[in-house]
DNA sequence: GTAGGGTTAG
């Protein structure tokens, strides 16, 4: 029997083959028929093996090929890069030059991507220079890859420099910039870039919207969030699981828990991998993809559980968790992190302990640093710092800074100075790079009236050049954001705001409010301390909100730090005096003040 | 026909 087989038919077979034995047979056929080694047949083989994760077989093909074209090199580099084997990927790239193979646009793109994954800025920049030398400086793929390299390494200035000089930009380039800015704390700039993109009539898709949604989430700009959602519906932009999850997150963090829940309930595939993954899965594997998607993704559930958690609804979070189990979605480590933190924000200590043990014993999930931090937070927030300390001692791994910080803040709130001092020392030993943490340590020592230590902490901060992050609050009125700094006199309504605050202060004191001045610098006059507290940014924002919204309107304030103990107390009084619901989103959670009480039940 | 942009928790 004569075997008639062409290289084209074999390659087609390769693309559709779904298992290793089939590929191996085609591989053998290629050798027998002499096709192997011609054209890019070896590249196709490498891709096929790599697609199924048989990277060693792929490498064998690569090594045994008489000669490799640039496609084969690229395929091999991609294979390593996807596997996370950055060293191999890079060393292959370096070998290309010595073997006389000229990298093409895909090579640079892929190598840049590998550098991005390993956050290897130096190799990335070197690769970018070489790409420019070889005339690929204007290639949009290479360009997008280098933008992302800078973005992921937190170098948005550099990214912007490259972006500004780009001759041609496609949607991915714009998206990379927008997402990069949004994730590097430059949400306003992200929105600006999007506006430019919109002006140039570049049509957006779900991924760019996701970046924008994240920007709205950090800005606390709920009106813009709503309009983006509306825009996506009008433009019929596909909202996959990832985008919908970010909407859930955005609505919850912008104070619209009902809308978050609404988006969540309407999600078609809460528990299925994203549409794009699904579609590319179909393209590669046909219907076999259905075997792989069986209820393995839980991000949207995690997001909604976390949403109820930050709003202090621990019971609802638990009931969602139970629904999630009924739906056969497997909870993962993030699910439990959300659940435990929900318990922590609601003061549900026993439930926290119970589900922590279920997580370990039933679900066999090794508690991570984060889980321990949640538990320590839960216990010490409730004043049970001794139990928290016991839990820390039971850890196999060395407790990290988050855990000591949680313990310390519990000690601060409950006046447990002995354990607190130990925690504070541990925190300082670990050299935190977050000025907020130094403020916490300093506050702790100030409350314990240990002024020498307070001075010591200040000295460390000064030495490391760390500055206290100034607190600010943002309030949205008529779709516009208004930001207030502490003692902010720049606002055009400053005088009126101070009048409102003065009046409130008088009424509050008549109702029994006593300012908690102990956190403020100790060497100041009592009266000065009081005034400083009264000028905290959240108070200015509240007064501004009262001045500019109709009676009974809910006020929503976003703060960049934790609410201070005194403002928390004061806001309770204010909510009663003015008969308004005041919602404060701080860096960790939400506080709903109404009728003189806070939804957090003072577990904050 | 190949490469570049995305996910919740803390």
CSV table of N, CA, C and O in Angstrom, one decimal, chain A residues 356-458:
chain,number,residue,atom,x,y,z
A,356,UNK,N,-13.2,28.3,60.0
A,356,UNK,CA,-11.7,28.1,59.8
A,356,UNK,C,-11.4,26.7,60.0
A,356,UNK,O,-10.6,26.1,59.2
A,357,UNK,N,-12.0,26.0,61.0
A,357,UNK,CA,-11.6,24.6,61.2
A,357,UNK,C,-12.2,23.7,60.0
A,357,UNK,O,-11.6,22.8,59.6
A,358,UNK,N,-13.4,24.1,59.6
A,358,UNK,CA,-14.0,23.4,58.4
A,358,UNK,C,-13.0,23.5,57.2
A,358,UNK,O,-12.8,22.6,56.5
A,359,UNK,N,-12.5,24.7,57.0
A,359,UNK,CA,-11.7,25.0,55.9
A,359,UNK,C,-10.4,24.0,55.9
A,359,UNK,O,-10.1,23.4,54.9
A,360,UNK,N,-9.9,23.9,57.1
A,360,UNK,CA,-8.7,23.1,57.3
A,360,UNK,C,-9.0,21.6,57.2
A,360,UNK,O,-8.4,20.8,56.4
A,361,UNK,N,-10.0,21.2,58.0
A,361,UNK,CA,-10.3,19.8,58.1
A,361,UNK,C,-11.1,19.2,57.0
A,361,UNK,O,-10.9,18.0,56.6
A,362,UNK,N,-12.1,19.9,56.5
A,362,UNK,CA,-13.0,19.3,55.5
A,362,UNK,C,-12.5,19.6,54.1
A,362,UNK,O,-12.5,18.8,53.3
A,363,UNK,N,-12.1,20.9,53.9
A,363,UNK,CA,-11.7,21.3,52.5
A,363,UNK,C,-10.2,21.1,52.3
A,363,UNK,O,-9.7,21.3,51.2
A,364,UNK,N,-9.5,20.7,53.4
A,364,UNK,CA,-8.1,20.5,53.3
A,364,UNK,C,-7.3,21.6,52.6
A,364,UNK,O,-6.4,21.4,51.8
A,365,UNK,N,-7.8,22.8,53.0
A,365,UNK,CA,-7.1,24.0,52.5
A,365,UNK,C,-6.1,24.4,53.6
A,365,UNK,O,-6.5,24.7,54.7
A,366,UNK,N,-4.8,24.4,53.2
A,366,UNK,CA,-3.8,24.9,54.2
A,366,UNK,C,-4.0,26.3,54.4
A,366,UNK,O,-4.0,27.1,53.5
A,367,UNK,N,-4.2,26.7,55.7
A,367,UNK,CA,-4.4,28.2,55.9
A,367,UNK,C,-3.1,29.0,55.5
A,367,UNK,O,-2.0,28.6,55.8
A,368,UNK,N,-3.4,30.0,54.8
A,368,UNK,CA,-2.2,30.8,54.3
A,368,UNK,C,-2.1,32.0,55.3
A,368,UNK,O,-2.8,32.1,56.3
A,369,UNK,N,-1.0,32.7,55.1
A,369,UNK,CA,-0.8,33.9,55.9
A,369,UNK,C,-2.0,34.8,56.0
A,369,UNK,O,-2.4,35.3,57.0
A,370,UNK,N,-2.7,34.9,54.9
A,370,UNK,CA,-3.9,35.8,54.8
A,370,UNK,C,-5.0,35.2,55.7
A,370,UNK,O,-5.7,36.0,56.4
A,371,UNK,N,-5.2,33.9,55.7
A,371,UNK,CA,-6.2,33.3,56.5
A,371,UNK,C,-5.9,33.6,58.0
A,371,UNK,O,-6.8,33.9,58.8
A,372,UNK,N,-4.7,33.4,58.3
A,372,UNK,CA,-4.3,33.6,59.7
A,372,UNK,C,-4.5,35.1,60.1
A,372,UNK,O,-5.0,35.4,61.2
A,373,UNK,N,-4.1,35.9,59.2
A,373,UNK,CA,-4.3,37.4,59.4
A,373,UNK,C,-5.8,37.7,59.7
A,373,UNK,O,-6.1,38.4,60.6
A,374,UNK,N,-6.7,37.1,58.9
A,374,UNK,CA,-8.1,37.3,59.1
A,374,UNK,C,-8.5,36.8,60.5
A,374,UNK,O,-9.3,37.5,61.2
A,375,UNK,N,-8.0,35.6,60.9
A,375,UNK,CA,-8.4,35.1,62.2
A,375,UNK,C,-7.9,35.9,63.3
A,375,UNK,O,-8.6,36.1,64.3
A,376,UNK,N,-6.7,36.4,63.2
A,376,UNK,CA,-6.1,37.2,64.2
A,376,UNK,C,-6.8,38.5,64.3
A,376,UNK,O,-7.2,39.0,65.4
A,377,UNK,N,-7.2,39.0,63.2
A,377,UNK,CA,-8.0,40.2,63.1
A,377,UNK,C,-9.4,40.0,63.8
A,377,UNK,O,-9.8,40.8,64.6
A,378,UNK,N,-10.0,38.9,63.4
A,378,UNK,CA,-11.3,38.6,64.0
A,378,UNK,C,-11.3,38.5,65.5
A,378,UNK,O,-12.1,39.1,66.2
A,379,UNK,N,-10.3,37.8,66.0
A,379,UNK,CA,-10.2,37.6,67.5
A,379,UNK,C,-9.8,38.9,68.2
A,379,UNK,O,-10.4,39.3,69.2
A,380,UNK,N,-8.8,39.6,67.6
A,380,UNK,CA,-8.3,40.7,68.4
A,380,UNK,C,-9.2,41.9,68.3
A,380,UNK,O,-9.3,42.8,69.2
A,381,UNK,N,-9.9,42.0,67.2
A,381,UNK,CA,-11.0,43.1,67.0
A,381,UNK,C,-12.0,42.9,68.1
A,381,UNK,O,-12.5,43.9,68.7
A,382,UNK,N,-12.3,41.7,68.5
A,382,UNK,CA,-13.3,41.4,69.5
A,382,UNK,C,-12.7,41.5,70.9
A,382,UNK,O,-13.3,41.1,71.9
A,383,UNK,N,-11.4,41.9,70.9
A,383,UNK,CA,-10.8,42.0,72.2
A,383,UNK,C,-10.2,40.7,72.8
A,383,UNK,O,-9.6,40.7,73.9
A,384,UNK,N,-10.3,39.6,72.0
A,384,UNK,CA,-9.7,38.4,72.5
A,384,UNK,C,-8.3,38.2,72.0
A,384,UNK,O,-7.9,37.2,71.3
A,385,UNK,N,-7.4,39.1,72.4
A,385,UNK,CA,-6.1,39.1,71.9
A,385,UNK,C,-5.2,38.0,72.4
A,385,UNK,O,-4.3,37.5,71.8
A,386,UNK,N,-5.6,37.4,73.6
A,386,UNK,CA,-4.8,36.3,74.1
A,386,UNK,C,-5.0,35.1,73.2
A,386,UNK,O,-4.1,34.4,72.9
A,387,UNK,N,-6.3,34.9,72.8
A,387,UNK,CA,-6.6,33.8,71.9
A,387,UNK,C,-5.9,34.0,70.6
A,387,UNK,O,-5.4,33.0,69.9
A,388,UNK,N,-5.9,35.2,70.1
A,388,UNK,CA,-5.2,35.6,68.9
A,388,UNK,C,-3.7,35.2,69.0
A,388,UNK,O,-3.1,34.6,68.1
A,389,UNK,N,-3.1,35.5,70.1
A,389,UNK,CA,-1.7,35.2,70.4
A,389,UNK,C,-1.5,33.7,70.3
A,389,UNK,O,-0.5,33.2,69.7
A,390,UNK,N,-2.4,33.0,70.9
A,390,UNK,CA,-2.3,31.5,70.9
A,390,UNK,C,-2.3,31.0,69.5
A,390,UNK,O,-1.5,30.1,69.1
A,391,UNK,N,-3.2,31.5,68.7
A,391,UNK,CA,-3.3,31.1,67.3
A,391,UNK,C,-2.0,31.4,66.6
A,391,UNK,O,-1.5,30.5,65.8
A,392,UNK,N,-1.4,32.5,66.8
A,392,UNK,CA,-0.2,32.9,66.1
A,392,UNK,C,0.9,31.9,66.5
A,392,UNK,O,1.7,31.4,65.7
A,393,UNK,N,0.9,31.5,67.8
A,393,UNK,CA,1.9,30.6,68.3
A,393,UNK,C,1.8,29.2,67.7
A,393,UNK,O,2.7,28.4,67.5
A,394,UNK,N,0.5,28.8,67.3
A,394,UNK,CA,0.3,27.5,66.7
A,394,UNK,C,0.7,27.5,65.2
A,394,UNK,O,0.7,26.4,64.6
A,395,UNK,N,1.1,28.6,64.6
A,395,UNK,CA,1.4,28.6,63.2
A,395,UNK,C,2.7,27.9,63.0
A,395,UNK,O,3.7,28.0,63.8
A,396,UNK,N,2.8,27.2,61.8
A,396,UNK,CA,4.0,26.5,61.5
A,396,UNK,C,5.0,27.4,60.9
A,396,UNK,O,6.2,27.4,61.1
A,397,UNK,N,4.4,28.3,60.0
A,397,UNK,CA,5.3,29.2,59.3
A,397,UNK,C,5.5,30.5,60.2
A,397,UNK,O,4.8,30.7,61.2
A,398,UNK,N,6.5,31.2,59.8
A,398,UNK,CA,6.9,32.5,60.6
A,398,UNK,C,5.8,33.5,60.3
A,398,UNK,O,5.6,33.9,59.1
A,399,UNK,N,5.1,34.1,61.3
A,399,UNK,CA,4.1,35.0,61.0
A,399,UNK,C,4.6,36.3,60.4
A,399,UNK,O,5.7,36.8,60.8
A,400,UNK,N,3.9,36.8,59.4
A,400,UNK,CA,4.4,38.0,58.7
A,400,UNK,C,3.8,39.3,59.3
A,400,UNK,O,3.1,39.2,60.3
A,401,UNK,N,4.1,40.3,58.6
A,401,UNK,CA,3.7,41.7,59.2
A,401,UNK,C,2.2,41.9,59.3
A,401,UNK,O,1.8,42.5,60.3
A,402,UNK,N,1.4,41.4,58.4
A,402,UNK,CA,0.0,41.6,58.4
A,402,UNK,C,-0.6,41.0,59.7
A,402,UNK,O,-1.5,41.6,60.3
A,403,UNK,N,0.0,39.9,60.2
A,403,UNK,CA,-0.6,39.3,61.4
A,403,UNK,C,-0.3,40.1,62.6
A,403,UNK,O,-1.1,40.3,63.4
A,404,UNK,N,1.0,40.6,62.7
A,404,UNK,CA,1.3,41.4,63.9
A,404,UNK,C,0.5,42.7,63.8
A,404,UNK,O,0.2,43.3,64.9
A,405,UNK,N,0.3,43.3,62.6
A,405,UNK,CA,-0.4,44.5,62.6
A,405,UNK,C,-1.9,44.3,63.1
A,405,UNK,O,-2.4,45.1,63.8
A,406,UNK,N,-2.5,43.2,62.7
A,406,UNK,CA,-3.8,42.9,63.1
A,406,UNK,C,-3.9,42.7,64.6
A,406,UNK,O,-4.8,43.3,65.3
A,407,UNK,N,-2.9,42.1,65.2
A,407,UNK,CA,-2.9,41.9,66.6
A,407,UNK,C,-2.7,43.2,67.3
A,407,UNK,O,-3.4,43.6,68.3
A,408,UNK,N,-1.8,44.0,66.8
A,408,UNK,CA,-1.5,45.3,67.4
A,408,UNK,C,-2.7,46.2,67.4
A,408,UNK,O,-3.0,46.9,68.3
A,409,UNK,N,-3.4,46.2,66.2
A,409,UNK,CA,-4.6,47.2,66.2
A,409,UNK,C,-5.7,46.7,67.1
A,409,UNK,O,-6.3,47.6,67.7
A,410,UNK,N,-5.8,45.4,67.3
A,410,UNK,CA,-6.7,44.9,68.4
A,410,UNK,C,-6.3,45.4,69.8
A,410,UNK,O,-7.1,45.8,70.6
A,411,UNK,N,-5.0,45.3,70.0
A,411,UNK,CA,-4.5,45.7,71.3
A,411,UNK,C,-4.7,47.2,71.6
A,411,UNK,O,-5.0,47.6,72.7
A,412,UNK,N,-4.5,47.9,70.5
A,412,UNK,CA,-4.7,49.4,70.6
A,412,UNK,C,-6.2,49.7,71.0
A,412,UNK,O,-6.5,50.4,71.9
A,413,UNK,N,-7.1,49.0,70.3
A,413,UNK,CA,-8.5,49.3,70.5
A,413,UNK,C,-9.0,48.8,71.8
A,413,UNK,O,-10.0,49.3,72.3
A,414,UNK,N,-8.4,47.8,72.4
A,414,UNK,CA,-8.9,47.3,73.7
A,414,UNK,C,-7.9,47.5,74.8
A,414,UNK,O,-8.0,46.9,75.9
A,415,UNK,N,-7.0,48.4,74.6
A,415,UNK,CA,-6.1,48.8,75.7
A,415,UNK,C,-5.3,47.6,76.3
A,415,UNK,O,-5.0,47.6,77.5
A,416,UNK,N,-4.9,46.7,75.4
A,416,UNK,CA,-4.0,45.6,75.9
A,416,UNK,C,-2.6,45.9,75.6
A,416,UNK,O,-2.0,45.6,74.6
A,417,UNK,N,-2.0,46.6,76.6
A,417,UNK,CA,-0.7,47.2,76.3
A,417,UNK,C,0.5,46.2,76.3
A,417,UNK,O,1.5,46.3,75.6
A,418,UNK,N,0.3,45.1,77.1
A,418,UNK,CA,1.4,44.2,77.3
A,418,UNK,C,1.7,43.4,76.0
A,418,UNK,O,2.8,43.4,75.4
A,419,UNK,N,0.6,42.7,75.5
A,419,UNK,CA,0.7,42.0,74.3
A,419,UNK,C,1.0,43.0,73.1
A,419,UNK,O,1.8,42.7,72.2
A,420,UNK,N,0.3,44.1,73.2
A,420,UNK,CA,0.5,45.1,72.2
A,420,UNK,C,2.0,45.5,72.0
A,420,UNK,O,2.4,45.7,70.9
A,421,UNK,N,2.7,45.7,73.1
A,421,UNK,CA,4.0,46.1,73.0
A,421,UNK,C,4.9,45.1,72.3
A,421,UNK,O,5.7,45.4,71.5
A,422,UNK,N,4.6,43.8,72.6
A,422,UNK,CA,5.3,42.7,71.9
A,422,UNK,C,5.0,42.8,70.4
A,422,UNK,O,5.9,42.7,69.6
A,423,UNK,N,3.7,43.0,70.1
A,423,UNK,CA,3.3,43.0,68.7
A,423,UNK,C,4.0,44.2,68.0
A,423,UNK,O,4.5,44.1,66.9
A,424,UNK,N,4.0,45.3,68.7
A,424,UNK,CA,4.6,46.5,68.1
A,424,UNK,C,6.1,46.3,67.8
A,424,UNK,O,6.6,46.7,66.7
A,425,UNK,N,6.8,45.6,68.7
A,425,UNK,CA,8.2,45.4,68.5
A,425,UNK,C,8.4,44.5,67.3
A,425,UNK,O,9.3,44.7,66.4
A,426,UNK,N,7.5,43.4,67.1
A,426,UNK,CA,7.6,42.5,66.0
A,426,UNK,C,7.4,43.3,64.7
A,426,UNK,O,8.1,43.1,63.7
A,427,UNK,N,6.4,44.2,64.7
A,427,UNK,CA,6.1,45.0,63.5
A,427,UNK,C,7.3,45.8,63.1
A,427,UNK,O,7.7,45.8,62.0
A,428,UNK,N,7.9,46.5,64.1
A,428,UNK,CA,9.1,47.3,63.8
A,428,UNK,C,10.3,46.5,63.3
A,428,UNK,O,11.0,46.9,62.4
A,429,UNK,N,10.5,45.3,63.9
A,429,UNK,CA,11.5,44.4,63.5
A,429,UNK,C,11.5,44.1,62.0
A,429,UNK,O,12.4,43.9,61.3
A,430,UNK,N,10.2,44.0,61.5
A,430,UNK,CA,10.0,43.6,60.1
A,430,UNK,C,10.1,44.7,59.1
A,430,UNK,O,9.9,44.5,57.9
A,431,UNK,N,10.6,45.9,59.6
A,431,UNK,CA,10.8,47.0,58.7
A,431,UNK,C,9.7,47.3,57.7
A,431,UNK,O,9.9,47.2,56.5
A,432,UNK,N,8.5,47.6,58.1
A,432,UNK,CA,7.4,47.9,57.2
A,432,UNK,C,7.7,49.0,56.3
A,432,UNK,O,8.4,50.0,56.7
A,433,UNK,N,7.2,49.0,55.0
A,433,UNK,CA,7.5,50.1,54.1
A,433,UNK,C,6.3,51.0,54.0
A,433,UNK,O,6.2,51.8,53.1
A,434,UNK,N,5.3,50.7,54.8
A,434,UNK,CA,4.0,51.4,54.7
A,434,UNK,C,3.9,52.5,55.9
A,434,UNK,O,3.9,52.1,57.1
A,435,UNK,N,3.9,53.7,55.5
A,435,UNK,CA,3.8,54.8,56.6
A,435,UNK,C,2.6,54.6,57.5
A,435,UNK,O,2.6,54.9,58.7
A,436,UNK,N,1.5,54.0,57.0
A,436,UNK,CA,0.3,53.8,57.8
A,436,UNK,C,0.6,52.9,59.0
A,436,UNK,O,0.0,53.1,60.0
A,437,UNK,N,1.4,51.9,58.7
A,437,UNK,CA,1.8,51.0,59.8
A,437,UNK,C,2.5,51.7,60.9
A,437,UNK,O,2.3,51.5,62.1
A,438,UNK,N,3.5,52.6,60.5
A,438,UNK,CA,4.2,53.4,61.5
A,438,UNK,C,3.2,54.3,62.3
A,438,UNK,O,3.4,54.5,63.5
A,439,UNK,N,2.2,54.8,61.6
A,439,UNK,CA,1.2,55.6,62.4
A,439,UNK,C,0.5,54.8,63.4
A,439,UNK,O,0.3,55.3,64.5
A,440,UNK,N,0.2,53.6,63.0
A,440,UNK,CA,-0.5,52.7,64.0
A,440,UNK,C,0.4,52.4,65.2
A,440,UNK,O,-0.1,52.5,66.3
A,441,UNK,N,1.7,52.1,64.9
A,441,UNK,CA,2.6,51.8,66.0
A,441,UNK,C,2.7,53.1,66.9
A,441,UNK,O,2.7,53.0,68.2
A,442,UNK,N,2.9,54.2,66.3
A,442,UNK,CA,3.0,55.4,67.0
A,442,UNK,C,1.7,55.7,67.8
A,442,UNK,O,1.8,56.1,69.0
A,443,UNK,N,0.6,55.5,67.2
A,443,UNK,CA,-0.7,55.7,68.0
A,443,UNK,C,-0.8,54.8,69.2
A,443,UNK,O,-1.2,55.2,70.3
A,444,UNK,N,-0.3,53.6,69.0
A,444,UNK,CA,-0.4,52.6,70.1
A,444,UNK,C,0.5,53.1,71.2
A,444,UNK,O,0.0,53.2,72.4
A,445,UNK,N,1.7,53.5,71.0
A,445,UNK,CA,2.6,54.0,72.0
A,445,UNK,C,2.0,55.3,72.7
A,445,UNK,O,2.2,55.5,73.9
A,446,UNK,N,1.4,56.1,71.8
A,446,UNK,CA,0.9,57.3,72.4
A,446,UNK,C,-0.3,57.0,73.4
A,446,UNK,O,-0.4,57.6,74.4
A,447,UNK,N,-1.1,56.1,73.0
A,447,UNK,CA,-2.2,55.7,73.9
A,447,UNK,C,-1.7,55.1,75.2
A,447,UNK,O,-2.3,55.3,76.2
A,448,UNK,N,-0.6,54.4,75.0
A,448,UNK,CA,0.0,53.8,76.2
A,448,UNK,C,0.9,54.8,77.0
A,448,UNK,O,1.5,54.5,78.0
A,449,UNK,N,0.9,56.0,76.5
A,449,UNK,CA,1.6,57.1,77.1
A,449,UNK,C,3.1,56.8,77.2
A,449,UNK,O,3.8,57.1,78.2
A,450,UNK,N,3.6,56.1,76.2
A,450,UNK,CA,5.0,55.8,76.1
A,450,UNK,C,5.7,56.8,75.1
A,450,UNK,O,6.0,56.4,74.0
A,451,UNK,N,5.9,58.0,75.6
A,451,UNK,CA,6.4,59.0,74.6
A,451,UNK,C,7.8,58.8,74.0
A,451,UNK,O,8.0,59.2,72.9
A,452,UNK,N,8.6,58.1,74.8
A,452,UNK,CA,10.0,57.8,74.2
A,452,UNK,C,9.8,57.0,73.0
A,452,UNK,O,10.5,57.2,72.0
A,453,UNK,N,9.0,55.9,73.1
A,453,UNK,CA,8.8,55.1,71.9
A,453,UNK,C,8.1,55.8,70.7
A,453,UNK,O,8.5,55.6,69.6
A,454,UNK,N,7.2,56.7,71.1
A,454,UNK,CA,6.6,57.5,70.0
A,454,UNK,C,7.7,58.3,69.3
A,454,UNK,O,7.7,58.2,68.0
A,455,UNK,N,8.6,58.9,70.0
A,455,UNK,CA,9.7,59.6,69.4
A,455,UNK,C,10.6,58.7,68.6
A,455,UNK,O,11.0,59.1,67.5
A,456,UNK,N,10.8,57.5,69.1
A,456,UNK,CA,11.6,56.5,68.4
A,456,UNK,C,11.0,56.2,67.0
A,456,UNK,O,11.7,56.2,66.0
A,457,UNK,N,9.7,56.0,67.0
A,457,UNK,CA,9.0,55.6,65.7
A,457,UNK,C,9.2,56.8,64.7
A,457,UNK,O,9.5,56.6,63.6
A,458,UNK,N,9.0,58.0,65.3
A,458,UNK,CA,9.1,59.2,64.4
A,458,UNK,C,10.5,59.3,63.8
A,458,UNK,O,10.6,59.6,62.6
